[in-house]
Tab-separated table of N, CA and C in Angstrom:
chain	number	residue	atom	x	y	z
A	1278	UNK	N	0.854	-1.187	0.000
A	1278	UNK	CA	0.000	0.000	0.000
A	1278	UNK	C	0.890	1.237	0.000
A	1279	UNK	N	0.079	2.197	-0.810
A	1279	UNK	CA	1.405	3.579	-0.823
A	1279	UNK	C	1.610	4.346	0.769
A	1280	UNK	N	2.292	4.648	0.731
A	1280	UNK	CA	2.645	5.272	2.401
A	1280	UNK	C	1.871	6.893	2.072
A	1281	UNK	N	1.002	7.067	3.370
A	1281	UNK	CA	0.718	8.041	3.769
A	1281	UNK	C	0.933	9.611	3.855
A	1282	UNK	N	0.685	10.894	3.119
A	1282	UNK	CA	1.261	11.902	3.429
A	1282	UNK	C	0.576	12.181	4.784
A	1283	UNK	N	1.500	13.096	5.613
A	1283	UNK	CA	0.955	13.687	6.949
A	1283	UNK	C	0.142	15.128	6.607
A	1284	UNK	N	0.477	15.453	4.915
A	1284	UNK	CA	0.231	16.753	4.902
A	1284	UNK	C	-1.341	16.519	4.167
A	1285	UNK	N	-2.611	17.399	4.504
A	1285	UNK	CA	-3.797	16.886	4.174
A	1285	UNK	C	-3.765	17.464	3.187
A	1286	UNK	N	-4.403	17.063	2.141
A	1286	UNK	CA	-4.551	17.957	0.532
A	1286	UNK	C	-5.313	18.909	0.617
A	1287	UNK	N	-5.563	20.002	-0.333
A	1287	UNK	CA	-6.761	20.562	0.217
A	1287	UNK	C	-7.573	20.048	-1.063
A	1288	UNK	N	-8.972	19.743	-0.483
A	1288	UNK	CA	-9.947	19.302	-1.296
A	1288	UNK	C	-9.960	19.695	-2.569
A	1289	UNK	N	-9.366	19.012	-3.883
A	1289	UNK	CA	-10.144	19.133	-5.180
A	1289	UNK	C	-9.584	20.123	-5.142
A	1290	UNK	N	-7.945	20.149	-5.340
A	1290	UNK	CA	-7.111	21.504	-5.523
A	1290	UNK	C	-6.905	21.550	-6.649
A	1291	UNK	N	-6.207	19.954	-7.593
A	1291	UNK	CA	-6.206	19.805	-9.182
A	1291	UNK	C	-7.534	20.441	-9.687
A	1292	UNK	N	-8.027	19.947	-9.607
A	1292	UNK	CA	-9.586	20.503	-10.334
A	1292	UNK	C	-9.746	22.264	-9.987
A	1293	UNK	N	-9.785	22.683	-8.683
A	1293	UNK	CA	-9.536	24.529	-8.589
A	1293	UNK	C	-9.030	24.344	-9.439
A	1294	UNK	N	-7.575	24.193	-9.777
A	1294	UNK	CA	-6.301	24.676	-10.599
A	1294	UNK	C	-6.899	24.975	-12.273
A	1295	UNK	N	-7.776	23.583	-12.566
A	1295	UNK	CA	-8.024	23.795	-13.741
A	1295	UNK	C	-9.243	24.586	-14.278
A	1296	UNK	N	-10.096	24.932	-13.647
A	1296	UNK	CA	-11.676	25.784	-13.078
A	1296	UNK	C	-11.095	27.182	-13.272
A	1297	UNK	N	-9.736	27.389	-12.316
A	1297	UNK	CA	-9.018	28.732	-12.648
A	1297	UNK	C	-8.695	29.155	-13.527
A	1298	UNK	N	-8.063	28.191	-14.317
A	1298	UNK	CA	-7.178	28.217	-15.672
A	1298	UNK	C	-8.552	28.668	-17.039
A	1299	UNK	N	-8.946	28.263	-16.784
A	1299	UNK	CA	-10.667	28.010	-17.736
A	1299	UNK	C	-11.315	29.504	-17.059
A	1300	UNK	N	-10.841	30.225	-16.772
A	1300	UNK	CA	-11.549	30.875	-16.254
A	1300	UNK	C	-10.958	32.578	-16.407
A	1301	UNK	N	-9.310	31.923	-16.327
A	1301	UNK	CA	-8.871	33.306	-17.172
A	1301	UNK	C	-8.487	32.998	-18.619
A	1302	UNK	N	-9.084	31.781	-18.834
A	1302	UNK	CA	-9.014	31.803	-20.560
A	1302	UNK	C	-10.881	32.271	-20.724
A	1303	UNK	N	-11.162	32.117	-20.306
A	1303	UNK	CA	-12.565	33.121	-20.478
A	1303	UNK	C	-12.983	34.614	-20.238
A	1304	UNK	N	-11.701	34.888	-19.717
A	1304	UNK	CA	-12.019	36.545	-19.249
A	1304	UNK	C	-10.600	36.953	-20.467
A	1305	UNK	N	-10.058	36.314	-21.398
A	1305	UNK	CA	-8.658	36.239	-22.122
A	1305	UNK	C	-9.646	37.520	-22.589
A	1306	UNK	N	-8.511	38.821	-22.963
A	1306	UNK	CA	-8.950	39.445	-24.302
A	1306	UNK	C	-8.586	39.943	-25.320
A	1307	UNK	N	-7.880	38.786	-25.916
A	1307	UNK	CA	-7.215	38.943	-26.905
A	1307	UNK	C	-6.581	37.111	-27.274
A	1308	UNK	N	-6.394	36.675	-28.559
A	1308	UNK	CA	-5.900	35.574	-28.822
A	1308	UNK	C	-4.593	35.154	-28.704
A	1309	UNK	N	-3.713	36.106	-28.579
A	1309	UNK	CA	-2.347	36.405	-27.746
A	1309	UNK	C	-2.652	35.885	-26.343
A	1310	UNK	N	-3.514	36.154	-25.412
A	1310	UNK	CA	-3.542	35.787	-23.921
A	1310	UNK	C	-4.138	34.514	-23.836
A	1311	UNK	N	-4.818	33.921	-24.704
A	1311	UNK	CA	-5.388	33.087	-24.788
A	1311	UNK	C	-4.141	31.770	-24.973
A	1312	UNK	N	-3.729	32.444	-25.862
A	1312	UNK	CA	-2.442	31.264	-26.888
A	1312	UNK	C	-1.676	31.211	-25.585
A	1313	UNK	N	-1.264	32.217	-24.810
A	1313	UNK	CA	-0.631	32.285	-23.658
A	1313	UNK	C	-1.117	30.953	-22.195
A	1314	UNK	N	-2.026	30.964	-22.295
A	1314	UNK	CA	-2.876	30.079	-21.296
A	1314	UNK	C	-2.468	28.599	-21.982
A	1315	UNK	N	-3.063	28.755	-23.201
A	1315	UNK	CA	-2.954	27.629	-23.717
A	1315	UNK	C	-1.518	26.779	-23.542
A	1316	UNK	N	-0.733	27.922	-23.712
A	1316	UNK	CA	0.614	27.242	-23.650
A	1316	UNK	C	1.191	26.716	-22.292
A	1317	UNK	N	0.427	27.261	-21.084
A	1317	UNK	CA	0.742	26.803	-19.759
A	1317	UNK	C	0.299	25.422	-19.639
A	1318	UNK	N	-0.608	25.362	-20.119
A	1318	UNK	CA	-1.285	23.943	-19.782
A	1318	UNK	C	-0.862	22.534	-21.022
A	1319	UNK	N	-0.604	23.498	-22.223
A	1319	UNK	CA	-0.032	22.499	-23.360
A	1319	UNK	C	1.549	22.304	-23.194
A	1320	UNK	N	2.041	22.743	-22.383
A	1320	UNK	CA	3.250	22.717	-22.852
A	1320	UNK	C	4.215	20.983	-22.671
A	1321	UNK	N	4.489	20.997	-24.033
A	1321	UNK	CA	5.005	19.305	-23.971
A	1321	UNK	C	5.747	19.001	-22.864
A	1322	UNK	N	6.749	19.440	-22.594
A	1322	UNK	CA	7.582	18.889	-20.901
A	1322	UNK	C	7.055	19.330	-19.410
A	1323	UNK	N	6.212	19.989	-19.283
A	1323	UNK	CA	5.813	20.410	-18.240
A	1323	UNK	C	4.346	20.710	-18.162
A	1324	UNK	N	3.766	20.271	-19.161
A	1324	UNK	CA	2.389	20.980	-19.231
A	1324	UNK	C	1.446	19.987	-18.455
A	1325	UNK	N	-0.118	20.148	-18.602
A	1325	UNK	CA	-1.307	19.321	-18.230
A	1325	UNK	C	-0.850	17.829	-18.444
A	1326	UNK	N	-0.826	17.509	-20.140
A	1326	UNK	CA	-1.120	16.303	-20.447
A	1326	UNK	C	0.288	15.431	-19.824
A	1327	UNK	N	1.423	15.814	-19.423
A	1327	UNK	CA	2.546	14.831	-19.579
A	1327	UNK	C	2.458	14.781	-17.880
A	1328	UNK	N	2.070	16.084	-17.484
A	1328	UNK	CA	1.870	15.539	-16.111
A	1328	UNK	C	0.790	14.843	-15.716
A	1329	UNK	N	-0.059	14.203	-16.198
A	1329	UNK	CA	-1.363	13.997	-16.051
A	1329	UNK	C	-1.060	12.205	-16.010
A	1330	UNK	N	-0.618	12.025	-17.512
A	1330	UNK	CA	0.321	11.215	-17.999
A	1330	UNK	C	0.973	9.983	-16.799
A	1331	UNK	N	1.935	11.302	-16.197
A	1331	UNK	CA	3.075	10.545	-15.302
A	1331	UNK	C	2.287	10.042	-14.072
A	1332	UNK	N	0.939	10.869	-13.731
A	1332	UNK	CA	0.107	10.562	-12.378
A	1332	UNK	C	-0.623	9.456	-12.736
A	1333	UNK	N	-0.902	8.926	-14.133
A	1333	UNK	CA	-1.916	7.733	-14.671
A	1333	UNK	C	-1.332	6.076	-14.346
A	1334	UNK	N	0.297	6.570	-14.825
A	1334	UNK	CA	1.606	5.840	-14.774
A	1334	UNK	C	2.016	5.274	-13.423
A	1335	UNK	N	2.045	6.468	-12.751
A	1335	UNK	CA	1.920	5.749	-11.072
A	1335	UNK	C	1.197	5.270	-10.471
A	1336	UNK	N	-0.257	5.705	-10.491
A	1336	UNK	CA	-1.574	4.909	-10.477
A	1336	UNK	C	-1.380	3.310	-10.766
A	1337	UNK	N	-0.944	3.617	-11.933
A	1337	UNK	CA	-0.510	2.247	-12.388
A	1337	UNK	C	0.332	1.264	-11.907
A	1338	UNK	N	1.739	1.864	-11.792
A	1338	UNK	CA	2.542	1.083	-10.860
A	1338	UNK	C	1.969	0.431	-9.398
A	1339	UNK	N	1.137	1.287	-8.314
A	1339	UNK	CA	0.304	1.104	-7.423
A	1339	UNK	C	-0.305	-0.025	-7.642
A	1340	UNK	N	-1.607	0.221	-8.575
A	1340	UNK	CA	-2.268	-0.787	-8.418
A	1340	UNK	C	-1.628	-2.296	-8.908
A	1341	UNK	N	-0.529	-2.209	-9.828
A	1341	UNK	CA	0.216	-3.597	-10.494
A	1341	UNK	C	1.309	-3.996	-8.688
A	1342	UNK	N	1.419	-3.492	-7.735
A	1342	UNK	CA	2.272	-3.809	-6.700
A	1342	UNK	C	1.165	-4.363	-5.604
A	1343	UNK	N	0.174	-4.563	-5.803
A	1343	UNK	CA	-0.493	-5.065	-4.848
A	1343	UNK	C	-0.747	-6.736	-4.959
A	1344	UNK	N	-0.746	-6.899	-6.403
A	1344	UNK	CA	0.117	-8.367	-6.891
A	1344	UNK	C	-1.801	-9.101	-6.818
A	1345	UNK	N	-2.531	-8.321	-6.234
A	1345	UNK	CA	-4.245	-9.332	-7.085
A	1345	UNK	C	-4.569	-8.856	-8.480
A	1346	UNK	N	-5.358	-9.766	-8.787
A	1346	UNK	CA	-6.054	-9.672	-10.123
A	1346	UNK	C	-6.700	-8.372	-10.924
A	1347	UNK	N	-7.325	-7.895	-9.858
A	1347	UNK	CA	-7.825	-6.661	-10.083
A	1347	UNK	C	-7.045	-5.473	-10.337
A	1348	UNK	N	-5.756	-5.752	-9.268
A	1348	UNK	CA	-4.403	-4.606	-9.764
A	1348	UNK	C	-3.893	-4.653	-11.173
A	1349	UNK	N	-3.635	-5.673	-11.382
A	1349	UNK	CA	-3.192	-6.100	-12.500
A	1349	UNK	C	-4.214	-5.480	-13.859
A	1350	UNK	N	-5.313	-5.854	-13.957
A	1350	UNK	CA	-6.376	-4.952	-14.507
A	1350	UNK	C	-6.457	-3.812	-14.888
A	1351	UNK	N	-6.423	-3.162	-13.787
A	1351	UNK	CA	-6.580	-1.914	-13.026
A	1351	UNK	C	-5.603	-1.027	-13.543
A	1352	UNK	N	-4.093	-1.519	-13.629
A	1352	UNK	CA	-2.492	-1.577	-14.187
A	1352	UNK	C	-2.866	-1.325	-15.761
A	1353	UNK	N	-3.408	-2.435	-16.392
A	1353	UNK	CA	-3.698	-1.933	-17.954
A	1353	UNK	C	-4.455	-1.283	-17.860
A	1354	UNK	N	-5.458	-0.843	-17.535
A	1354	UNK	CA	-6.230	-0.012	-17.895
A	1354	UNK	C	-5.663	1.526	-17.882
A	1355	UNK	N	-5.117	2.059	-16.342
A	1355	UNK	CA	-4.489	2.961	-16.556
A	1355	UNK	C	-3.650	3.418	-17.470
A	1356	UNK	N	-2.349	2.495	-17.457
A	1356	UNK	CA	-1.114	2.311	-18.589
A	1356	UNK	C	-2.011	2.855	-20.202
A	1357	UNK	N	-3.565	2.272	-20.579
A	1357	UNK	CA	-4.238	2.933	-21.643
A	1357	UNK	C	-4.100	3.637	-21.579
A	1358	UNK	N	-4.733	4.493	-20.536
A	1358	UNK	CA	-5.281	6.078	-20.201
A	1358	UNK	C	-4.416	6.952	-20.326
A	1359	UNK	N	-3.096	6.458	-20.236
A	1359	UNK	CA	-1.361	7.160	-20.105
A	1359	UNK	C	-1.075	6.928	-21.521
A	1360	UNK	N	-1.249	6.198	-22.217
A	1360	UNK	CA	-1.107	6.308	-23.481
A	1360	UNK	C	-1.554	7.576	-24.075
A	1361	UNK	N	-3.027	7.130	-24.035
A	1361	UNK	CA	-3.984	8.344	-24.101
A	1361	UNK	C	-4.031	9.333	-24.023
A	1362	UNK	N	-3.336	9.995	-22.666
A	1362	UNK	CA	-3.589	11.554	-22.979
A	1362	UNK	C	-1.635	11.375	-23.818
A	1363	UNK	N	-0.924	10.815	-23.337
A	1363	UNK	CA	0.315	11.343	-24.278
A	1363	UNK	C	-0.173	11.642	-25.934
A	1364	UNK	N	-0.630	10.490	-26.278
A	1364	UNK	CA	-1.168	10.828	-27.874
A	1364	UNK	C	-2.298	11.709	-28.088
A	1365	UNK	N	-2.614	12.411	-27.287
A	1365	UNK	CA	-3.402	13.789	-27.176
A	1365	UNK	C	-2.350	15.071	-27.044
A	1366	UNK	N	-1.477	14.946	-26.326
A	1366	UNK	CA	-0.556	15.726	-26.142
A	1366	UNK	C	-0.382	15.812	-26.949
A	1367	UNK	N	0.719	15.514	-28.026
A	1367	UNK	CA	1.164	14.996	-29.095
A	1367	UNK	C	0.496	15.925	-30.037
A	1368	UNK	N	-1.201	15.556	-30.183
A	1368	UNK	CA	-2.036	15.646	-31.477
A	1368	UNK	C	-2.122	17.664	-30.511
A	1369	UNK	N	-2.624	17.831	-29.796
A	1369	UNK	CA	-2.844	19.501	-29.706
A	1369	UNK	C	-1.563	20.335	-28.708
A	1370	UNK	N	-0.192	19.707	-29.381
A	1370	UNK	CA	0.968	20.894	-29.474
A	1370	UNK	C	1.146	21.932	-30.114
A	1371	UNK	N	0.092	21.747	-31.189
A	1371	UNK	CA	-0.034	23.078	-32.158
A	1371	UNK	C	-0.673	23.698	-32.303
A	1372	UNK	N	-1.988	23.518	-31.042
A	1372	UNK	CA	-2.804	24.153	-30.473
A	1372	UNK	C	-2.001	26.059	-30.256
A	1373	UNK	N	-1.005	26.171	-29.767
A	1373	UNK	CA	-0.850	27.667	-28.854
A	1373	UNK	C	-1.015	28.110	-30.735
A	1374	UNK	N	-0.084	27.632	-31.378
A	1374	UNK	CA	0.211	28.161	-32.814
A	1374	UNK	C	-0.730	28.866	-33.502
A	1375	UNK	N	-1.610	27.673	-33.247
A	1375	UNK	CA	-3.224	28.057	-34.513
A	1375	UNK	C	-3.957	29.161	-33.394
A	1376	UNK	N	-3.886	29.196	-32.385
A	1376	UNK	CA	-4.569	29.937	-31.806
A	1376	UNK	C	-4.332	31.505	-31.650
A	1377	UNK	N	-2.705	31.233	-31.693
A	1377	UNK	CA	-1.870	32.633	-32.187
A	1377	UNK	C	-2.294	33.204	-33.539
A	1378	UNK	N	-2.336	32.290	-34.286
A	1378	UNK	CA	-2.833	32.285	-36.094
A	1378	UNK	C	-4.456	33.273	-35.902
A	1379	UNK	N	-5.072	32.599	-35.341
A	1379	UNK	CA	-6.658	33.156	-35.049
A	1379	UNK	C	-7.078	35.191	-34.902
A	1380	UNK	N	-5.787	35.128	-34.892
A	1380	UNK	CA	-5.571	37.112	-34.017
A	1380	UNK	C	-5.752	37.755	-35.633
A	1381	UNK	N	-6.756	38.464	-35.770
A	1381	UNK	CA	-7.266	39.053	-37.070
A	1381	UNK	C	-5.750	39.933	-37.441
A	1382	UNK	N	-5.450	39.681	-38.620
A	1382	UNK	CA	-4.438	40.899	-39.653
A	1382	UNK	C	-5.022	42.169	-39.166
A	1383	UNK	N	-3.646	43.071	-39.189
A	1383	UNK	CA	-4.017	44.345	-39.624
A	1383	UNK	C	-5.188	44.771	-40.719
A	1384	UNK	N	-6.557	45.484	-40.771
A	1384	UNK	CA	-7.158	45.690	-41.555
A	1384	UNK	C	-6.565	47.033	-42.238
A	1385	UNK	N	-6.337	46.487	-43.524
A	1385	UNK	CA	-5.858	47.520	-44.636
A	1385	UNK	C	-7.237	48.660	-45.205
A	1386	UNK	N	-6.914	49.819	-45.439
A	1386	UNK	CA	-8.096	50.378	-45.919
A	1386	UNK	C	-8.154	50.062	-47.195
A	1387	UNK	N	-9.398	50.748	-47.663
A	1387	UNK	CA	-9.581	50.394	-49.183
A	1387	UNK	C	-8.621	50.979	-50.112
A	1388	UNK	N	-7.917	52.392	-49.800
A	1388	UNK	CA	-7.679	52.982	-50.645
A	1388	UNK	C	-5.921	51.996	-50.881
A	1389	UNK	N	-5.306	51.432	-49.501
A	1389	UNK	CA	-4.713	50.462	-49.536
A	1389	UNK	C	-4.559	49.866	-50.407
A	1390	UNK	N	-5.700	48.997	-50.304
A	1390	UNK	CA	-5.737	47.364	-51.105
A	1390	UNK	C	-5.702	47.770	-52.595
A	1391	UNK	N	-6.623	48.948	-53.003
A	1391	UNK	CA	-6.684	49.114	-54.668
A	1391	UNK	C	-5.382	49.676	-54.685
A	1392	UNK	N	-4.665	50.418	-54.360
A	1392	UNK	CA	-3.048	50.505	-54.193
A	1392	UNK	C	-2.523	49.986	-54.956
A	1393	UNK	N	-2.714	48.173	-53.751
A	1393	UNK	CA	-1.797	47.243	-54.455
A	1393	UNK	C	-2.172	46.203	-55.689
């Protein structure tokens, strides 16, 4: 069984964390601050998914050290789920990019454009 912290969590702090995050990407105003957010939480070595990842992974190890049937189970199933978000990771790294992309051009006037 995993050994005990002495220190108490505070309730459903991961989840605050991400409620927060969602929350100044909703007050974002501009696609610059947005891409900015995005990138805290996407970011491949340190972001949401790889840490999310590594917590699925240990889960895993846990339940495969208890040596019943159900751990063992329990072990693949997670080990999926760790797959899972990595190949999510993976697929929206280019998320901050396109979202940077999204920020409207300079609007040229007319007398501009017939210009050119």
């Amino acid at each position: 069984m995993p050994s005990q912290s002495n220190t108490p969590a505070a309730p459903n702090a991961a989840a605050q964390a991400v409620r927060d995050l969602t929350a100044r990407l909703n007050a974002a105003r501009s696609y610059g601050e947005a891409s900015q957010l995005l990138d805290q939480v996407l970011e491949p070595a340190e972001g949401l998914p790889h840490g999310l990842e590594d917590f699925f992974e240990t889960a895993a190890k846990t339940a495969k050290a208890s040596e019943h049937q159900d751990g063992f189970d329990l072990y693949n199933d997670l080990q999926t789920d760790a797959l899972t978000l990595r190949r999510r990771g993976e697929d929206l790294h280019v998320a901050v990019e396109r979202m940077q992309a999204l920020a409207a051009p300079q609007r040229r006037s007319w007398q501009e454009a017939v210009a050119d």
